CSV table of N, CA and C in Angstrom, one decimal:
chain,number,residue,atom,x,y,z
A,1,UNK,N,109.0,104.6,111.1
A,1,UNK,CA,108.9,104.3,112.6
A,1,UNK,C,109.6,106.6,112.9
A,2,UNK,N,110.1,107.0,112.0
A,2,UNK,CA,110.3,108.4,112.1
A,2,UNK,C,109.5,108.8,112.9
A,3,UNK,N,107.4,109.0,112.5
A,3,UNK,CA,106.9,109.5,113.4
A,3,UNK,C,106.6,109.1,115.3
A,4,UNK,N,106.6,107.8,115.1
A,4,UNK,CA,106.4,107.7,116.1
A,4,UNK,C,107.3,107.9,117.1
A,5,UNK,N,108.7,108.3,116.5
A,5,UNK,CA,109.7,108.9,117.5
A,5,UNK,C,109.9,110.1,117.7
A,6,UNK,N,109.4,110.9,117.0
A,6,UNK,CA,108.5,112.2,117.0
A,6,UNK,C,108.4,112.4,118.2
A,7,UNK,N,107.2,111.7,118.5
A,7,UNK,CA,106.5,111.8,119.7
A,7,UNK,C,106.9,111.3,120.4
A,8,UNK,N,107.5,110.2,121.0
A,8,UNK,CA,107.5,110.2,121.7
A,8,UNK,C,109.5,110.7,122.8
A,9,UNK,N,110.4,111.0,121.4
A,9,UNK,CA,111.1,111.4,122.0
A,9,UNK,C,110.9,112.5,123.2
A,10,UNK,N,111.6,112.7,124.5
A,10,UNK,CA,111.2,113.8,125.5
A,10,UNK,C,110.3,113.4,126.5
A,11,UNK,N,109.1,112.3,126.0
A,11,UNK,CA,108.0,112.7,126.2
A,11,UNK,C,107.9,112.3,127.9
A,12,UNK,N,107.4,112.8,128.8
A,12,UNK,CA,107.3,112.6,130.2
A,12,UNK,C,106.3,111.7,130.1
A,13,UNK,N,106.7,110.3,130.4
A,13,UNK,CA,105.6,109.5,131.0
A,13,UNK,C,105.4,109.8,132.0
A,14,UNK,N,105.4,110.0,132.9
A,14,UNK,CA,104.8,110.5,134.4
A,14,UNK,C,103.8,111.4,134.3
A,15,UNK,N,103.6,111.8,133.5
A,15,UNK,CA,102.2,112.9,132.8
A,15,UNK,C,101.5,111.9,132.9
A,16,UNK,N,101.5,110.7,132.3
A,16,UNK,CA,100.4,110.0,131.3
A,16,UNK,C,100.3,108.8,132.6
A,17,UNK,N,101.0,108.7,133.7
A,17,UNK,CA,100.8,107.3,134.5
A,17,UNK,C,99.7,108.0,135.3
A,18,UNK,N,99.2,106.7,136.2
A,18,UNK,CA,98.0,106.8,137.0
A,18,UNK,C,96.3,107.4,136.2
A,19,UNK,N,96.6,107.2,135.5
A,19,UNK,CA,95.2,108.3,134.5
A,19,UNK,C,94.7,106.7,133.2
A,20,UNK,N,93.8,106.7,132.3
A,20,UNK,CA,93.9,106.1,132.0
A,20,UNK,C,93.8,107.2,130.5
A,21,UNK,N,93.6,107.9,130.5
A,21,UNK,CA,92.7,108.9,129.1
A,21,UNK,C,94.0,110.1,129.7
A,22,UNK,N,94.3,110.9,128.8
A,22,UNK,CA,95.0,112.2,128.9
A,22,UNK,C,93.8,113.1,128.9
A,23,UNK,N,92.8,113.1,128.7
A,23,UNK,CA,92.1,114.0,128.8
A,23,UNK,C,90.2,113.4,129.0
A,24,UNK,N,89.5,114.4,130.3
A,24,UNK,CA,88.2,113.7,129.7
A,24,UNK,C,87.4,114.9,129.5
A,25,UNK,N,87.8,115.3,129.3
A,25,UNK,CA,86.8,116.9,128.7
A,25,UNK,C,86.8,117.4,127.1
A,26,UNK,N,85.5,116.2,126.4
A,26,UNK,CA,85.6,116.6,124.8
A,26,UNK,C,85.6,118.1,124.7
A,27,UNK,N,84.6,118.6,125.8
A,27,UNK,CA,84.8,120.1,125.0
A,27,UNK,C,86.2,120.9,124.4
A,28,UNK,N,86.7,120.5,125.5
A,28,UNK,CA,88.6,121.5,125.3
A,28,UNK,C,89.0,120.3,123.9
A,29,UNK,N,88.7,119.4,123.7
A,29,UNK,CA,89.5,118.6,122.4
A,29,UNK,C,88.8,119.4,120.9
A,30,UNK,N,87.5,119.6,121.5
A,30,UNK,CA,86.6,120.3,120.2
A,30,UNK,C,86.7,121.5,120.5
A,31,UNK,N,86.9,122.5,121.1
A,31,UNK,CA,87.3,123.7,121.4
A,31,UNK,C,88.8,124.0,120.8
A,32,UNK,N,89.5,122.6,120.9
A,32,UNK,CA,91.2,123.3,120.1
A,32,UNK,C,90.5,122.9,118.8
A,33,UNK,N,90.2,122.3,118.2
A,33,UNK,CA,89.6,122.2,116.8
A,33,UNK,C,88.9,123.0,116.9
A,34,UNK,N,88.3,124.1,117.5
A,34,UNK,CA,87.6,125.7,116.8
A,34,UNK,C,88.6,126.1,116.3
A,35,UNK,N,89.3,126.3,117.5
A,35,UNK,CA,90.3,127.6,117.1
A,35,UNK,C,91.1,127.0,115.6
A,36,UNK,N,91.6,126.2,116.0
A,36,UNK,CA,92.1,126.1,114.7
A,36,UNK,C,92.0,125.8,113.7
A,37,UNK,N,90.2,125.9,113.6
A,37,UNK,CA,89.6,125.9,112.2
A,37,UNK,C,89.2,127.5,112.2
A,38,UNK,N,89.2,127.9,113.3
A,38,UNK,CA,89.2,129.9,113.4
A,38,UNK,C,90.2,130.5,112.5
A,39,UNK,N,91.4,129.8,113.2
A,39,UNK,CA,92.4,130.4,113.0
A,39,UNK,C,92.6,130.1,111.4
A,40,UNK,N,92.3,128.6,110.8
A,40,UNK,CA,92.6,129.1,109.1
A,40,UNK,C,91.4,129.0,108.5
A,41,UNK,N,90.4,129.8,109.1
A,41,UNK,CA,89.0,130.7,108.3
A,41,UNK,C,90.0,131.9,107.7
A,42,UNK,N,90.3,132.2,108.4
A,42,UNK,CA,90.5,133.7,108.4
A,42,UNK,C,92.1,133.7,107.2
A,43,UNK,N,93.0,133.2,108.0
A,43,UNK,CA,93.9,132.7,106.7
A,43,UNK,C,93.7,132.0,105.1
A,44,UNK,N,93.0,131.7,105.5
A,44,UNK,CA,93.3,130.5,104.1
A,44,UNK,C,91.5,130.9,103.7
A,45,UNK,N,91.0,131.6,104.0
A,45,UNK,CA,89.8,131.6,104.1
A,45,UNK,C,88.5,130.3,103.6
A,46,UNK,N,88.9,129.0,104.4
A,46,UNK,CA,88.3,127.4,104.7
A,46,UNK,C,87.2,127.7,105.1
A,47,UNK,N,86.5,126.4,104.7
A,47,UNK,CA,85.1,125.5,105.9
A,47,UNK,C,85.7,126.1,106.7
A,48,UNK,N,84.0,126.5,106.9
A,48,UNK,CA,84.3,126.3,108.6
A,48,UNK,C,84.2,124.8,109.5
A,49,UNK,N,85.0,124.3,110.1
A,49,UNK,CA,84.7,123.0,110.5
A,49,UNK,C,83.3,122.5,111.4
A,50,UNK,N,82.8,121.3,110.4
A,50,UNK,CA,81.2,121.2,111.2
A,50,UNK,C,81.5,120.3,112.4
A,51,UNK,N,80.2,119.6,112.6
A,51,UNK,CA,80.2,118.9,113.7
A,51,UNK,C,80.4,117.9,113.2
A,52,UNK,N,80.0,117.1,112.2
A,52,UNK,CA,80.4,115.6,111.9
A,52,UNK,C,82.3,115.9,111.2
A,53,UNK,N,82.4,116.1,111.2
A,53,UNK,CA,84.1,116.4,110.3
A,53,UNK,C,85.0,116.0,112.0
A,54,UNK,N,84.3,116.9,112.8
A,54,UNK,CA,85.3,117.0,114.2
A,54,UNK,C,85.1,116.0,115.0
A,55,UNK,N,83.6,115.8,114.6
A,55,UNK,CA,84.0,113.5,115.1
A,55,UNK,C,84.3,112.9,114.8
A,56,UNK,N,84.6,113.3,113.7
A,56,UNK,CA,85.7,112.1,112.6
A,56,UNK,C,87.5,112.6,113.2
A,57,UNK,N,87.7,114.2,113.4
A,57,UNK,CA,88.8,114.0,113.7
A,57,UNK,C,89.4,113.4,115.0
A,58,UNK,N,88.2,113.7,115.8
A,58,UNK,CA,88.5,113.2,117.6
A,58,UNK,C,89.0,111.6,117.4
A,59,UNK,N,87.7,110.7,117.0
A,59,UNK,CA,88.1,109.0,115.8
A,59,UNK,C,89.7,109.1,116.0
A,60,UNK,N,90.2,109.8,115.1
A,60,UNK,CA,91.5,109.6,115.0
A,60,UNK,C,92.5,110.0,115.8
A,61,UNK,N,92.2,110.8,116.8
A,61,UNK,CA,92.7,111.4,118.4
A,61,UNK,C,92.5,110.1,119.1
A,62,UNK,N,91.9,109.4,119.4
A,62,UNK,CA,91.6,108.4,120.5
A,62,UNK,C,91.8,107.8,119.7
A,63,UNK,N,92.0,107.1,118.1
A,63,UNK,CA,92.8,105.9,117.9
A,63,UNK,C,94.1,106.0,118.0
A,64,UNK,N,95.7,106.8,117.4
A,64,UNK,CA,97.0,107.0,117.5
A,64,UNK,C,96.9,107.5,119.0
A,65,UNK,N,96.3,108.0,119.6
A,65,UNK,CA,96.4,108.0,121.6
A,65,UNK,C,97.2,106.9,122.0
A,66,UNK,N,95.7,105.9,121.1
A,66,UNK,CA,95.8,104.5,122.4
A,66,UNK,C,97.1,103.9,121.4
A,67,UNK,N,97.4,104.3,120.8
A,67,UNK,CA,98.3,102.8,119.8
A,67,UNK,C,99.9,104.1,120.4
A,68,UNK,N,100.3,104.9,120.2
A,68,UNK,CA,101.2,105.8,120.8
A,68,UNK,C,101.8,106.0,122.3
A,69,UNK,N,100.4,105.8,123.3
A,69,UNK,CA,100.3,105.7,124.8
A,69,UNK,C,100.5,105.2,125.4
A,70,UNK,N,99.1,104.4,124.7
A,70,UNK,CA,98.0,103.3,125.3
A,70,UNK,C,97.1,103.6,126.1
A,71,UNK,N,97.1,104.9,125.9
A,71,UNK,CA,95.5,105.2,127.1
A,71,UNK,C,94.7,105.8,126.2
A,72,UNK,N,93.7,106.0,127.0
A,72,UNK,CA,92.1,106.9,125.5
A,72,UNK,C,92.8,108.4,125.2
A,73,UNK,N,92.2,109.3,124.2
A,73,UNK,CA,92.6,110.8,124.9
A,73,UNK,C,90.7,111.3,125.3
A,74,UNK,N,90.4,110.5,125.9
A,74,UNK,CA,89.1,110.7,126.3
A,74,UNK,C,87.9,109.6,126.5
A,75,UNK,N,87.4,109.7,127.7
A,75,UNK,CA,86.8,108.7,127.9
A,75,UNK,C,85.0,108.3,126.8
A,76,UNK,N,84.6,109.9,126.5
A,76,UNK,CA,83.5,109.5,125.5
A,76,UNK,C,83.4,108.1,124.7
A,77,UNK,N,82.1,107.6,124.4
A,77,UNK,CA,82.4,106.4,123.2
A,77,UNK,C,82.1,107.4,122.6
A,78,UNK,N,83.1,106.6,120.8
A,78,UNK,CA,82.7,106.8,119.6
A,78,UNK,C,81.7,106.0,118.9
A,79,UNK,N,81.0,106.4,118.7
A,79,UNK,CA,79.4,105.7,118.4
A,79,UNK,C,79.4,105.4,116.5
A,80,UNK,N,79.6,104.5,116.2
A,80,UNK,CA,79.3,103.8,114.7
A,80,UNK,C,77.8,104.5,114.2
A,81,UNK,N,77.5,105.8,113.5
A,81,UNK,CA,76.2,106.2,113.2
A,81,UNK,C,76.1,106.0,112.0
A,82,UNK,N,75.1,106.3,110.8
A,82,UNK,CA,75.2,105.7,110.1
A,82,UNK,C,76.0,106.0,108.7
A,83,UNK,N,76.5,106.9,108.6
A,83,UNK,CA,77.6,107.2,107.4
A,83,UNK,C,78.7,107.8,108.3
A,84,UNK,N,79.1,107.5,109.9
A,84,UNK,CA,80.2,107.9,110.3
A,84,UNK,C,81.0,107.9,111.6
A,85,UNK,N,81.8,107.8,112.2
A,85,UNK,CA,81.6,108.1,113.7
A,85,UNK,C,80.6,109.3,114.6
A,86,UNK,N,80.2,108.9,115.5
A,86,UNK,CA,79.3,110.0,116.1
A,86,UNK,C,79.3,110.0,117.8
A,87,UNK,N,79.6,111.1,118.1
A,87,UNK,CA,79.9,111.7,119.7
A,87,UNK,C,79.4,111.9,120.4
A,88,UNK,N,78.0,111.2,121.4
A,88,UNK,CA,77.3,111.5,122.0
A,88,UNK,C,76.8,113.2,122.7
A,89,UNK,N,78.1,113.4,122.8
A,89,UNK,CA,78.1,114.3,124.1
A,89,UNK,C,78.0,116.0,123.0
A,90,UNK,N,79.2,115.6,121.6
A,90,UNK,CA,79.2,116.6,120.9
A,90,UNK,C,77.8,116.5,119.3
A,91,UNK,N,77.0,115.4,119.6
A,91,UNK,CA,75.9,115.5,119.1
A,91,UNK,C,75.0,117.0,119.7
A,92,UNK,N,74.9,116.2,121.1
A,92,UNK,CA,73.8,117.5,122.0
A,92,UNK,C,74.3,118.9,122.3
A,93,UNK,N,75.6,119.0,122.3
A,93,UNK,CA,76.1,120.1,121.6
A,93,UNK,C,75.7,120.7,121.8
A,94,UNK,N,76.4,120.6,120.2
A,94,UNK,CA,76.2,121.0,118.5
A,94,UNK,C,74.5,120.7,117.5
A,95,UNK,N,73.6,120.5,119.0
A,95,UNK,CA,72.6,119.6,117.9
A,95,UNK,C,71.8,120.9,117.0
A,96,UNK,N,71.6,119.9,115.7
A,96,UNK,CA,70.7,121.2,115.2
A,96,UNK,C,72.0,122.5,114.6
A,97,UNK,N,73.0,122.2,114.4
A,97,UNK,CA,73.9,123.1,113.6
A,97,UNK,C,74.7,122.4,112.9
A,98,UNK,N,75.3,122.7,112.0
A,98,UNK,CA,76.3,122.5,110.9
A,98,UNK,C,77.7,122.9,111.3
A,99,UNK,N,77.9,124.1,111.4
A,99,UNK,CA,79.3,124.9,111.3
A,99,UNK,C,79.1,125.1,113.1
A,100,UNK,N,80.5,124.8,113.6
A,100,UNK,CA,81.0,125.2,115.1
A,100,UNK,C,81.5,125.6,115.3
A,101,UNK,N,82.1,126.8,114.8
A,101,UNK,CA,83.4,127.4,115.3
A,101,UNK,C,82.4,128.5,116.0
A,102,UNK,N,81.7,129.5,114.9
A,102,UNK,CA,81.1,130.8,115.4
A,102,UNK,C,82.2,131.5,116.3
A,103,UNK,N,81.6,132.0,117.6
A,103,UNK,CA,82.2,132.9,118.3
A,103,UNK,C,83.5,132.2,118.8
A,104,UNK,N,85.0,132.6,119.1
A,104,UNK,CA,85.5,132.1,119.9
A,104,UNK,C,85.7,132.9,121.3
A,105,UNK,N,85.5,132.0,122.2
A,105,UNK,CA,85.8,133.4,123.7
A,105,UNK,C,86.7,132.9,124.5
A,106,UNK,N,86.7,133.9,125.2
A,106,UNK,CA,88.2,133.5,126.1
A,106,UNK,C,88.5,132.1,127.2
A,107,UNK,N,86.9,131.4,126.9
A,107,UNK,CA,87.3,130.2,127.2
A,107,UNK,C,87.7,129.2,126.2
A,108,UNK,N,86.9,129.3,125.3
A,108,UNK,CA,87.7,128.5,124.3
A,108,UNK,C,88.9,128.7,124.2
A,109,UNK,N,89.3,129.8,123.9
A,109,UNK,CA,91.2,130.3,123.9
A,109,UNK,C,92.3,129.1,125.4
A,110,UNK,N,91.2,129.3,126.2
A,110,UNK,CA,91.5,129.6,127.0
A,110,UNK,C,91.6,127.2,127.1
A,111,UNK,N,90.7,126.7,126.1
A,111,UNK,CA,90.6,125.3,126.2
A,111,UNK,C,91.9,125.3,125.5
A,112,UNK,N,92.0,126.0,124.1
A,112,UNK,CA,92.9,125.4,123.3
A,112,UNK,C,94.6,125.5,124.1
A,113,UNK,N,94.6,126.4,124.4
A,113,UNK,CA,95.9,127.2,125.4
A,113,UNK,C,96.4,126.2,126.1
A,114,UNK,N,95.9,125.4,127.0
A,114,UNK,CA,95.4,124.1,128.2
A,114,UNK,C,96.0,123.2,127.2
A,115,UNK,N,95.5,122.9,126.4
A,115,UNK,CA,95.6,121.6,125.5
A,115,UNK,C,97.4,122.0,124.5
A,116,UNK,N,97.6,122.7,124.1
A,116,UNK,CA,98.5,122.8,123.2
A,116,UNK,C,99.8,122.7,124.0
A,117,UNK,N,100.2,123.3,126.1
A,117,UNK,CA,100.8,122.8,126.6
A,117,UNK,C,101.0,121.8,126.9
A,118,UNK,N,100.3,121.1,126.7
A,118,UNK,CA,100.1,119.2,126.7
A,118,UNK,C,101.0,118.4,125.8
A,119,UNK,N,102.7,119.1,126.1
A,119,UNK,CA,103.5,118.7,124.4
A,119,UNK,C,103.1,117.5,123.7
A,120,UNK,N,102.8,116.0,124.1
A,120,UNK,CA,102.5,115.1,123.4
A,120,UNK,C,101.0,115.2,123.1
A,121,UNK,N,100.2,115.7,123.7
A,121,UNK,CA,98.7,115.4,123.5
A,121,UNK,C,99.1,116.9,122.1
A,122,UNK,N,99.1,117.6,122.6
A,122,UNK,CA,99.5,118.4,121.1
A,122,UNK,C,100.1,117.9,119.8
A,123,UNK,N,101.3,117.2,120.0
A,123,UNK,CA,101.5,116.5,119.0
A,123,UNK,C,100.5,115.7,117.9
A,124,UNK,N,99.7,115.0,119.1
A,124,UNK,CA,98.6,114.5,118.4
A,124,UNK,C,97.9,115.1,117.4
A,125,UNK,N,97.3,116.0,118.1
A,125,UNK,CA,96.1,117.3,117.9
A,125,UNK,C,96.8,118.0,116.2
A,126,UNK,N,98.0,118.3,116.1
A,126,UNK,CA,98.4,119.0,115.0
A,126,UNK,C,98.3,118.0,114.2
A,127,UNK,N,99.0,116.3,114.3
A,127,UNK,CA,99.5,115.2,113.4
A,127,UNK,C,97.3,115.0,112.6
A,128,UNK,N,96.8,115.2,113.8
A,128,UNK,CA,95.7,114.6,112.6
A,128,UNK,C,95.5,116.1,112.2
A,129,UNK,N,95.1,117.3,112.7
A,129,UNK,CA,95.0,118.3,111.6
A,129,UNK,C,95.6,118.7,110.4
A,130,UNK,N,96.7,118.2,110.6
A,130,UNK,CA,97.6,118.3,108.9
A,130,UNK,C,97.5,117.7,108.5
A,131,UNK,N,97.3,116.0,109.0
A,131,UNK,CA,96.6,115.4,107.9
A,131,UNK,C,95.6,114.7,107.3
A,132,UNK,N,94.5,115.0,108.4
A,132,UNK,CA,93.1,114.8,108.0
A,132,UNK,C,92.5,116.4,107.8
A,133,UNK,N,93.2,117.2,108.6
A,133,UNK,CA,91.8,118.7,108.4
A,133,UNK,C,91.4,119.3,106.9
A,134,UNK,N,92.0,119.1,106.2
A,134,UNK,CA,92.2,119.8,104.9
A,134,UNK,C,91.4,118.4,104.5
A,135,UNK,N,90.5,117.7,104.8
A,135,UNK,CA,89.5,116.6,104.1
A,135,UNK,C,88.0,117.5,104.8
A,136,UNK,N,87.2,117.3,103.5
A,136,UNK,CA,85.8,117.9,103.8
A,136,UNK,C,85.0,116.6,104.8
A,137,UNK,N,84.0,117.0,105.8
A,137,UNK,CA,83.2,116.2,106.4
A,137,UNK,C,83.3,114.5,105.9
A,138,UNK,N,82.6,114.8,104.9
A,138,UNK,CA,82.0,113.4,103.8
A,138,UNK,C,83.2,113.2,103.2
A,139,UNK,N,84.7,113.6,102.8
A,139,UNK,CA,85.6,112.8,102.3
A,139,UNK,C,86.0,111.9,103.8
A,140,UNK,N,85.7,112.7,105.2
A,140,UNK,CA,86.1,111.7,106.5
A,140,UNK,C,85.6,110.4,106.9
A,141,UNK,N,84.3,110.8,106.5
A,141,UNK,CA,83.5,109.7,106.7
A,141,UNK,C,82.9,108.7,105.5
A,142,UNK,N,83.0,109.2,104.9
A,142,UNK,CA,84.0,108.3,103.4
A,142,UNK,C,85.1,107.0,103.9
A,143,UNK,N,86.2,107.6,104.4
A,143,UNK,CA,87.1,106.9,104.9
A,143,UNK,C,86.8,106.3,105.8
A,144,UNK,N,86.3,107.1,107.4
A,144,UNK,CA,85.9,105.6,108.1
A,144,UNK,C,85.1,104.5,108.1
A,145,UNK,N,84.3,105.1,107.2
A,145,UNK,CA,82.9,103.4,106.4
A,145,UNK,C,83.7,102.8,106.1
A,146,UNK,N,85.6,102.7,105.7
A,146,UNK,CA,86.2,102.0,104.8
A,146,UNK,C,87.0,101.4,106.0
A,147,UNK,N,87.4,101.9,107.0
A,147,UNK,CA,88.3,101.4,108.3
A,147,UNK,C,87.1,100.3,109.0
A,148,UNK,N,88.4,99.2,109.6
A,148,UNK,CA,87.7,98.3,110.1
A,148,UNK,C,86.6,98.4,111.5
A,149,UNK,N,87.1,99.5,112.0
A,149,UNK,CA,86.8,99.5,113.8
A,149,UNK,C,85.0,100.5,113.4
A,150,UNK,N,85.1,100.9,112.9
A,150,UNK,CA,83.7,101.4,111.8
A,150,UNK,C,82.6,100.0,111.2
A,151,UNK,N,83.0,99.8,110.3
A,151,UNK,CA,82.8,98.5,110.2
A,151,UNK,C,82.3,97.4,110.5
A,152,UNK,N,83.2,97.2,111.6
A,152,UNK,CA,83.1,95.7,112.4
A,152,UNK,C,81.4,96.0,113.3
A,153,UNK,N,81.3,97.6,114.0
A,153,UNK,CA,80.5,97.5,114.8
A,153,UNK,C,79.2,97.7,114.3
A,154,UNK,N,78.5,97.7,115.0
A,154,UNK,CA,76.4,97.5,114.2
A,154,UNK,C,76.4,99.1,114.7
A,155,UNK,N,75.6,99.8,114.1
A,155,UNK,CA,74.8,100.9,113.9
A,155,UNK,C,74.8,101.0,115.5
A,156,UNK,N,74.9,102.4,115.9
A,156,UNK,CA,74.1,102.8,117.1
A,156,UNK,C,75.6,102.6,118.6
A,157,UNK,N,75.9,101.3,118.0
A,157,UNK,CA,77.2,100.8,119.5
A,157,UNK,C,78.1,101.7,119.4
A,158,UNK,N,78.7,101.3,120.3
A,158,UNK,CA,80.0,102.4,120.8
A,158,UNK,C,81.2,101.7,119.8
A,159,UNK,N,81.9,101.8,119.2
A,159,UNK,CA,83.5,101.3,118.7
A,159,UNK,C,84.4,101.3,119.4
A,160,UNK,N,84.8,100.1,120.0
A,160,UNK,CA,85.9,99.2,120.2
A,160,UNK,C,87.3,99.9,120.5
A,161,UNK,N,87.9,99.9,122.2
A,161,UNK,CA,88.6,100.7,121.6
A,161,UNK,C,90.1,99.7,121.4
A,162,UNK,N,90.1,98.5,121.6
A,162,UNK,CA,90.5,97.5,121.5
A,162,UNK,C,90.6,97.3,119.3
A,163,UNK,N,89.7,97.5,119.1
A,163,UNK,CA,89.3,97.2,117.7
A,163,UNK,C,90.2,97.9,117.0
A,164,UNK,N,90.0,99.8,117.7
A,164,UNK,CA,90.8,100.6,116.8
A,164,UNK,C,92.2,100.2,117.4
A,165,UNK,N,92.2,100.2,118.2
A,165,UNK,CA,94.2,99.8,118.5
A,165,UNK,C,94.3,99.0,117.6
A,166,UNK,N,93.9,97.5,117.1
A,166,UNK,CA,94.3,96.8,115.8
A,166,UNK,C,94.6,97.6,115.1
A,167,UNK,N,93.8,98.0,114.2
A,167,UNK,CA,93.7,99.3,113.2
A,167,UNK,C,94.2,100.0,113.1
A,168,UNK,N,94.8,100.5,113.6
A,168,UNK,CA,95.4,101.7,113.8
A,168,UNK,C,97.1,101.8,113.6
A,169,UNK,N,97.0,100.4,114.5
A,169,UNK,CA,98.4,100.6,114.6
A,169,UNK,C,98.9,99.3,113.3
A,170,UNK,N,97.9,98.8,112.5
A,170,UNK,CA,98.1,97.9,111.2
A,170,UNK,C,98.3,99.3,109.7
A,171,UNK,N,97.0,99.9,110.4
A,171,UNK,CA,96.7,100.8,108.9
A,171,UNK,C,96.9,102.1,109.2
A,172,UNK,N,96.4,103.5,109.9
A,172,UNK,CA,96.9,104.9,110.2
A,172,UNK,C,97.9,104.9,110.3
A,173,UNK,N,98.2,104.4,111.7
A,173,UNK,CA,99.7,105.2,111.4
A,173,UNK,C,100.6,104.9,110.7
A,174,UNK,N,100.9,103.9,110.0
A,174,UNK,CA,101.5,103.4,108.7
A,174,UNK,C,100.9,105.0,106.9
A,175,UNK,N,99.5,105.0,107.1
A,175,UNK,CA,99.5,106.0,106.7
A,175,UNK,C,99.6,107.7,106.8
A,176,UNK,N,100.4,107.9,108.3
A,176,UNK,CA,100.5,109.5,108.9
A,176,UNK,C,101.8,108.8,108.5
A,177,UNK,N,102.3,108.4,108.4
A,177,UNK,CA,104.3,108.3,108.1
A,177,UNK,C,103.8,108.6,107.0
A,178,UNK,N,103.8,107.7,105.7
A,178,UNK,CA,104.1,107.8,104.6
A,178,UNK,C,103.3,108.9,104.1
A,179,UNK,N,102.0,110.2,104.7
A,179,UNK,CA,101.8,110.5,103.7
A,179,UNK,C,103.1,112.1,104.6
A,180,UNK,N,103.6,112.0,105.8
A,180,UNK,CA,104.8,113.1,106.4
A,180,UNK,C,105.9,113.4,105.9
């Protein structure tokens, strides 16, 4: 329970009341990961964040947020693609691009700063980045393919939030706790 207690300690639950999601702007979340990847690229000469990788990371953000706070992190559908999770809005925004970091504008940085200012959400984003960010897009897609929510969803269909909640409660949160 260590990880969940860290997230829940001091949580202002009023900040989450009255809505079914923490943030409705998938672009802001993608920008948070783009800025984080850019920082890592500069500090560690790491690989650039890809469209496929950010989609898998957002799958974990959604699942963890649903389990920890009982609400969606965003309203966009997570779709079972051929090799992993796809998010149609991300696919449209970065169509034809592999690496998606590119130039970080002041608006991109503002998105990062805004999400970082929401303590509860920042904890989830950081946890996902620390736990899964070092993995390649291929590694993440292979992991997702063995997970029940993706495996039980027909290709091209939205992955059920209820299925994700049950799976994440039993499997993913436990993995994160043992890894951290």
